[in-house]
Structures are given as structure tokens and as C-alpha cells.
Short mmCIF file of C-alpha atoms in Angstrom, two decimals:
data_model
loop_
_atom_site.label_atom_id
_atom_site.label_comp_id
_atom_site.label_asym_id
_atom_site.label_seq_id
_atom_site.Cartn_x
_atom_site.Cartn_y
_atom_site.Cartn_z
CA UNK A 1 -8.01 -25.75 -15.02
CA UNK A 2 -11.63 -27.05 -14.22
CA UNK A 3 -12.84 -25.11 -11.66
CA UNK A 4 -16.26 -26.86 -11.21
CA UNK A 5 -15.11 -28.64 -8.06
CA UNK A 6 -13.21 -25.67 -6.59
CA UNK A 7 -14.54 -24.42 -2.84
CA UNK A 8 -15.75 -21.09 -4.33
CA UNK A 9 -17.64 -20.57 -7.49
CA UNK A 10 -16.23 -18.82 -10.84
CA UNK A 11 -16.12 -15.33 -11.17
CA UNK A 12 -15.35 -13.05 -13.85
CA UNK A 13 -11.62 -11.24 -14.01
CA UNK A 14 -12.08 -7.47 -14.06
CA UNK A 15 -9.52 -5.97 -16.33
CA UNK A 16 -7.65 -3.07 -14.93
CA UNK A 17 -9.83 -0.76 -12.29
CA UNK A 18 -10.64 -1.72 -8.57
CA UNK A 19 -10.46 -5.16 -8.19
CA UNK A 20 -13.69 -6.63 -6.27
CA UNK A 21 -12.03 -9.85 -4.94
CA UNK A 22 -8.94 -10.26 -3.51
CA UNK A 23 -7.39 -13.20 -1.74
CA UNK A 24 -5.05 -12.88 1.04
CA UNK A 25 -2.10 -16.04 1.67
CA UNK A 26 -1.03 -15.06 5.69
CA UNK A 27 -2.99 -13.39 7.70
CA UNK A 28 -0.27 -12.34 10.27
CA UNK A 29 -0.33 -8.98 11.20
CA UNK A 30 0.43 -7.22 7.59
CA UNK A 31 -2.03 -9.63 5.62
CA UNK A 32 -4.44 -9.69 8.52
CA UNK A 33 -5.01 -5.69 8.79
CA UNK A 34 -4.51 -5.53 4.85
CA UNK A 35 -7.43 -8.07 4.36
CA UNK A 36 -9.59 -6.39 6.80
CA UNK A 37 -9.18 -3.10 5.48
CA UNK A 38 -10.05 -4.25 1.87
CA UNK A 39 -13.61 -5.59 3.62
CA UNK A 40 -14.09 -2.34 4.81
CA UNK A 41 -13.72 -0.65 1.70
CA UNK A 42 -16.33 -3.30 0.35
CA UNK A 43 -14.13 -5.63 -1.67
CA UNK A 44 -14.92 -9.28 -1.44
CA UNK A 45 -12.16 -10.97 0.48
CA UNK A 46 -10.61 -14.84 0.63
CA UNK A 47 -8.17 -14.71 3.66
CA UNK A 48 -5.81 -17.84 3.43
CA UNK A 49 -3.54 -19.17 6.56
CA UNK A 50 -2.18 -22.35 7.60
CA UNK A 51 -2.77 -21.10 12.08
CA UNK A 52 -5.99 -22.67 12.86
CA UNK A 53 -6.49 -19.75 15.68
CA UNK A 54 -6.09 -17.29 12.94
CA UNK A 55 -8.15 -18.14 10.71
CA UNK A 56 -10.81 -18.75 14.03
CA UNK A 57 -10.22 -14.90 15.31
CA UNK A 58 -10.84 -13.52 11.81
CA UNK A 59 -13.84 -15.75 11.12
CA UNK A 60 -17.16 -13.62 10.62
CA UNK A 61 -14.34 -10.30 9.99
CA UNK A 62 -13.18 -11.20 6.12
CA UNK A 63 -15.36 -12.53 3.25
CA UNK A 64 -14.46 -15.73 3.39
CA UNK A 65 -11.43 -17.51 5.81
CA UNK A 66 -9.81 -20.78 5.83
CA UNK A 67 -7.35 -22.87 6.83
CA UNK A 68 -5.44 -24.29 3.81
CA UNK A 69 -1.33 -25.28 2.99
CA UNK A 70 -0.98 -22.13 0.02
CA UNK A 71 2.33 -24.43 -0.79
CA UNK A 72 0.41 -27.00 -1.92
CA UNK A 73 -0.96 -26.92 -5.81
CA UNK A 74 -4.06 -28.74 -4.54
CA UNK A 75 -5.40 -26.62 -1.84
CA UNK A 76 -5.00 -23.42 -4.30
CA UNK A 77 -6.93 -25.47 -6.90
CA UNK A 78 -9.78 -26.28 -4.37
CA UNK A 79 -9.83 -22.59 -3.22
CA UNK A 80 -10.32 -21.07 -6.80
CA UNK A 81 -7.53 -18.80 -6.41
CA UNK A 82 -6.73 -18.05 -9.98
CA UNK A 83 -10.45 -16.90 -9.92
CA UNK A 84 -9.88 -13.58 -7.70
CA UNK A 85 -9.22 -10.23 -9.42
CA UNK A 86 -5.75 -9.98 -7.15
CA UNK A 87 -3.79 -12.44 -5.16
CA UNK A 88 -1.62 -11.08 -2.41
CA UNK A 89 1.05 -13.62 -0.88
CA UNK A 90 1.72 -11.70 3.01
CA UNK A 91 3.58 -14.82 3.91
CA UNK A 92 6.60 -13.30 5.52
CA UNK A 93 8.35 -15.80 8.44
CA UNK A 94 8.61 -18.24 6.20
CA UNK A 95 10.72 -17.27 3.29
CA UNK A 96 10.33 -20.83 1.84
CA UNK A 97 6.66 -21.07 2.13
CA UNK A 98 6.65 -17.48 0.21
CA UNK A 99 8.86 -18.46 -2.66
CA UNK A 100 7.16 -21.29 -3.28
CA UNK A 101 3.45 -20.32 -3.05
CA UNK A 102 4.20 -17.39 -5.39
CA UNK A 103 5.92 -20.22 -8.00
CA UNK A 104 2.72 -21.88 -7.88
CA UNK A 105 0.40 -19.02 -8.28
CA UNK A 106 2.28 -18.12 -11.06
CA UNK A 107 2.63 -21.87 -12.77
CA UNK A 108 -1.45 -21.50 -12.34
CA UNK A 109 -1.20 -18.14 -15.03
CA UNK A 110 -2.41 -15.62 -11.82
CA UNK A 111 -2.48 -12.46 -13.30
CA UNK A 112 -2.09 -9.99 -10.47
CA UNK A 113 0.40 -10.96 -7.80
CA UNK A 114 1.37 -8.71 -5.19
CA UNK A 115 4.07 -9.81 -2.49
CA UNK A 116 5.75 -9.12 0.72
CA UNK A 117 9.49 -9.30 0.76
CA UNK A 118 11.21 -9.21 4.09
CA UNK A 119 14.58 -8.57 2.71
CA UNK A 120 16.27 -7.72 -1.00
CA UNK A 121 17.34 -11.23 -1.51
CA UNK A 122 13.57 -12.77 -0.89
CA UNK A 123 12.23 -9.68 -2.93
CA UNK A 124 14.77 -10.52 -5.47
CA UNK A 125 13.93 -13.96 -5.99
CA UNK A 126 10.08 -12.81 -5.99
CA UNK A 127 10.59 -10.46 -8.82
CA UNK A 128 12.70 -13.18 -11.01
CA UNK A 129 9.78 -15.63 -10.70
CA UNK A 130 7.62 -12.77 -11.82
CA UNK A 131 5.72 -11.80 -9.50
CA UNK A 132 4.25 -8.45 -10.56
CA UNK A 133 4.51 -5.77 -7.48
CA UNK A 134 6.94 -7.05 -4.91
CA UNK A 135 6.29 -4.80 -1.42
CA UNK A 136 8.68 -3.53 1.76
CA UNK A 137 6.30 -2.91 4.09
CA UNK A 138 8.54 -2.83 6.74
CA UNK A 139 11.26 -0.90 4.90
CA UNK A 140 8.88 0.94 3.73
CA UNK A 141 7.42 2.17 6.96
CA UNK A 142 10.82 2.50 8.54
CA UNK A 143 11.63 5.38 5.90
CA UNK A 144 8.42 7.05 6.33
CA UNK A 145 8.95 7.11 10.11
CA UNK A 146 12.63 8.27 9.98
CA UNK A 147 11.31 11.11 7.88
CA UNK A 148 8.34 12.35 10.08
CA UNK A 149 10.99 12.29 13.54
CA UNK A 150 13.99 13.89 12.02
CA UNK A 151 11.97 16.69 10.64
CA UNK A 152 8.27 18.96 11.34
CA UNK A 153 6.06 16.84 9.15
CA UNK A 154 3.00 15.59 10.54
CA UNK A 155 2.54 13.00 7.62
CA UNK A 156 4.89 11.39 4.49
CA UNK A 157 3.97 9.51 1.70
CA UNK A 158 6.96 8.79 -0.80
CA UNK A 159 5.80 7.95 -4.49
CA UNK A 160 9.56 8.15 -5.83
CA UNK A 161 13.13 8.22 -4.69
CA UNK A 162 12.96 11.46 -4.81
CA UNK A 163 9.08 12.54 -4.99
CA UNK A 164 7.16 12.72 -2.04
CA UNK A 165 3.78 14.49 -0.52
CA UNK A 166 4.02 15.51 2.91
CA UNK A 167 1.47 17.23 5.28
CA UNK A 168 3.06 20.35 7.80
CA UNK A 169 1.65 23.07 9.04
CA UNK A 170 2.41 26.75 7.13
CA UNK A 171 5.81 28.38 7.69
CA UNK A 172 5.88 31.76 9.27
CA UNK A 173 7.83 32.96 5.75
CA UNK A 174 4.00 32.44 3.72
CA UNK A 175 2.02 33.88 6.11
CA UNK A 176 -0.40 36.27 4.92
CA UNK A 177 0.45 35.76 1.55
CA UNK A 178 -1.07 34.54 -1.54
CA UNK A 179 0.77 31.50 -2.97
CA UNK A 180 1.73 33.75 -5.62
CA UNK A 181 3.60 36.32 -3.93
CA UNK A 182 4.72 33.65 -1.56
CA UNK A 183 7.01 31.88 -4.79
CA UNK A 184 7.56 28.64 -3.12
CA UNK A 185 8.22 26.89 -6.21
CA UNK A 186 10.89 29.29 -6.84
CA UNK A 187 12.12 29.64 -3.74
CA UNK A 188 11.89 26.21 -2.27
CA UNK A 189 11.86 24.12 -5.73
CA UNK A 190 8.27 22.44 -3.88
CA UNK A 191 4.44 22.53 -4.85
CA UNK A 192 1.50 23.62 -2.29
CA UNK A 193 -1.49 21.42 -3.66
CA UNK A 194 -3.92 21.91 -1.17
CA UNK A 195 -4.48 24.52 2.44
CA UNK A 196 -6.64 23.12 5.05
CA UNK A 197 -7.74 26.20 7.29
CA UNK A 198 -9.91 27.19 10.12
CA UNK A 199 -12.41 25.22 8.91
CA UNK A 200 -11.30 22.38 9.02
CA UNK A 201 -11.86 21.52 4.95
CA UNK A 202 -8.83 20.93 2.44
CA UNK A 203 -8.82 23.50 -0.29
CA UNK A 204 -6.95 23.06 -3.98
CA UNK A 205 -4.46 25.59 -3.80
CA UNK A 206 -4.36 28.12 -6.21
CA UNK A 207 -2.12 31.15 -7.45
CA UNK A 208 -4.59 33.31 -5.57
CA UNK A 209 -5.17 31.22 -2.04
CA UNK A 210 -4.26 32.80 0.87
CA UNK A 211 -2.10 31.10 3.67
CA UNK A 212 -2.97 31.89 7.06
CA UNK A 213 -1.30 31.09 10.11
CA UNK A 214 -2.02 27.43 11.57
CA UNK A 215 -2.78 26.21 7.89
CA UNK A 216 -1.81 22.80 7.30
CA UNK A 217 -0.50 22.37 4.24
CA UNK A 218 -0.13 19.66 1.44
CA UNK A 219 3.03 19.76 -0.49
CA UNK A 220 4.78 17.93 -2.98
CA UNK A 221 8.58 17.76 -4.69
CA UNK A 222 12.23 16.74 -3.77
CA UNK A 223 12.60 14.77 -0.63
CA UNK A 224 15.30 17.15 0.90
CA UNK A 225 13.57 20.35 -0.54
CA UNK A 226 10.55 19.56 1.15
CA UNK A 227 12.23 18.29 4.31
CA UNK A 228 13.64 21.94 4.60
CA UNK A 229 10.18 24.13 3.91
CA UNK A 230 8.72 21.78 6.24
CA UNK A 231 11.40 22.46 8.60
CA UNK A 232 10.85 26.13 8.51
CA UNK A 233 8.97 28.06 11.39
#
């Protein structure tokens, strides 16, 4: 593809790492805080939307906004997609408009597509045309959040089915005790990796580190193992 005409000017693909420019197709409210938050962290940032007042209120916010039709070949030709480090399609009330605009970014040899998927079926039909991480936000907030009320964890990230790394405050079992003679591994099949204390700084927890009480904790293993030690008080 000759890029000479294209809106924005060649860059250079970065091969594995942190990618420095990312383009974002909808800016609704997942691709719009997504897009800002990768211009905070300092990544160069091509937000993409067919809502003229969307692309307005995040004018002077992202990198670089516009108003283009990401279903068309043309417009992503013009916009020198294929020329960003990652491309992530946030397109998700249109199913259609999704489908398609990953088909294309793929047809164009993109090689870093990530994509939201509003239901199995649309994340189904992403992942056959080969799109390369296909993402449940909403799913995937709506386990996190079921997790945090039914139990005492103040935070939950899950990295597995069944491994996760939540944040709770130290049982009244530990107390006083050095992980060591505490056993939690043993005892609760789960992993203290770091003790935030009085001070207010996370520690790496060690055989030797003491728990004290009001320690929040940092633990990792089993969902419903550490469900159950952070249920304990």
C-alpha cells in the first residue's frame, strides 16, 4: 500500500514492547476513556469515530481525532492505519460496523488487533477473522464486581479462570506473625506477595515479614481459596 498520500506520515512498527502509537475505531465510552488513558501514559494516539460531537469533545484531549467511516477501505487508507504499532476496534453498538472494520484491518495485513466483543457470538466471529486479542469489557467488569460485593476484597484482578490477585486487608488468624509461621500457603493453598503497613508503602513479602493488624495485603492463587482467606476476620 502507498502510503505517501495517507493523512498521517509513515512510522516505523515497533516489534514486541510498548507500543508508541495506537489508534482507537469508537470513541464511545470504552474507546473514549481507553484512548485517553493511553495519552496520559504518553503514547501517541489516533482516535477514530463516525459522531461529529465526539470527535469535537475529544479534540485537543487525544493525539490526533477525526471523523472518518472505519467501514470503509478508503478512509483507513487515508488515515495510515496499518502504520500504528496497535489498532483497537471499540466499536460496540454496531455489531456490523465491528465485523466489518476488523475484516478490513485485517485484509490491510494489521498486525496487532485488539477488539471489543459485546457478546460470544460477535467475539466469536472476531476471533475466526483473526483478530488477535478479542476483549469483554463488560463481562469482564461484571465478574470483577460480583467478586469484590459477595466477598471482603477491596480490589480483584483475574489473570486466569482460576488465578487471580486480590487486595484485603490482614485476617485476624496472621496477626503478629511472620508469613512463615503464619503457613498460608499451606493452610489456605494462596500466596502473600506484598504487605502495605502503617506507612503507607507496599513491601515484597518475605518468609520473614511481619503482618500487623490493618495490613493490606496482596495475594494471589485459586479464585475460591482466596475468596475464603479474604473472607476471614
Amino acid at each position: 500500500m502507498d502510503n505517501r498520500n495517507s493523512f498521517f506520515s509513515r512510522r516505523s512498527h515497533r516489534e514486541g514492547g510498548d507500543a508508541t502509537s495506537v489508534v482507537v475505531i469508537g470513541l464511545g465510552r470504552f474507546g473514549g476513556a481507553l484512548a485517553t488513558e493511553l495519552v496520559r501514559s504518553g503514547t501517541e494516539v489516533l482516535g477514530v469515530d463516525t459522531n461529529e460531537d465526539t470527535v469535537q469533545s475529544l479534540n485537543g484531549v487525544l493525539t490526533h481525532v477525526v471523523r472518518a467511516d472505519s467501514t470503509r477501505q478508503a478512509a483507513l487508507d487515508q488515515l495510515g492505519v496499518a502504520d500504528f504499532d496497535r489498532i483497537v476496534v471499540g466499536i460496540g453498538s454496531d455489531i456490523q460496523a465491528s465485523i466489518l472494520t476488523a475484516s478490513l484491518l485485517k485484509r490491510m495485513g494489521v498486525r496487532s488487533i485488539w477488539a471489543k466483543a459485546i457478546s460470544e457470538q460477535h467475539g466469536l466471529i472476531l476471533e475466526q477473522l483473526g483478530v488477535d486479542h478479542v476483549i469483554y469489557p463488560e463481562a469482564d467488569m461484571g465478574r470483577r464486581v460480583a467478586h469484590l460485593v459477595r466477598g471482603s476484597m477491596l480490589d480483584y484482578v483475574e489473570f486466569d479462570r482460576d488465578l487471580v490477585v486480590a487486595k484485603t486487608i490482614a485476617p485476624r488468624e496472621i496477626i503478629g506473625k511472620t508469613l512463615e509461621e503464619a503457613a498460608v500457603r499451606r493452610k489456605h493453598g494462596i500466596t502473600i506477595v506484598k504487605i502495605k503497613g502503617a506507612d503507607g508503602v507496599w513491601h515484597a513479602a518475605g518468609a520473614a515479614s511481619v503482618v500487623n493488624e490493618g495490613d493490606t495485603l496482596i495475594v494471589i492463587g485459586p479464585v475460591e481459596r482466596t475468596e475464603r482467606f479474604a473472607a476471614l476476620r
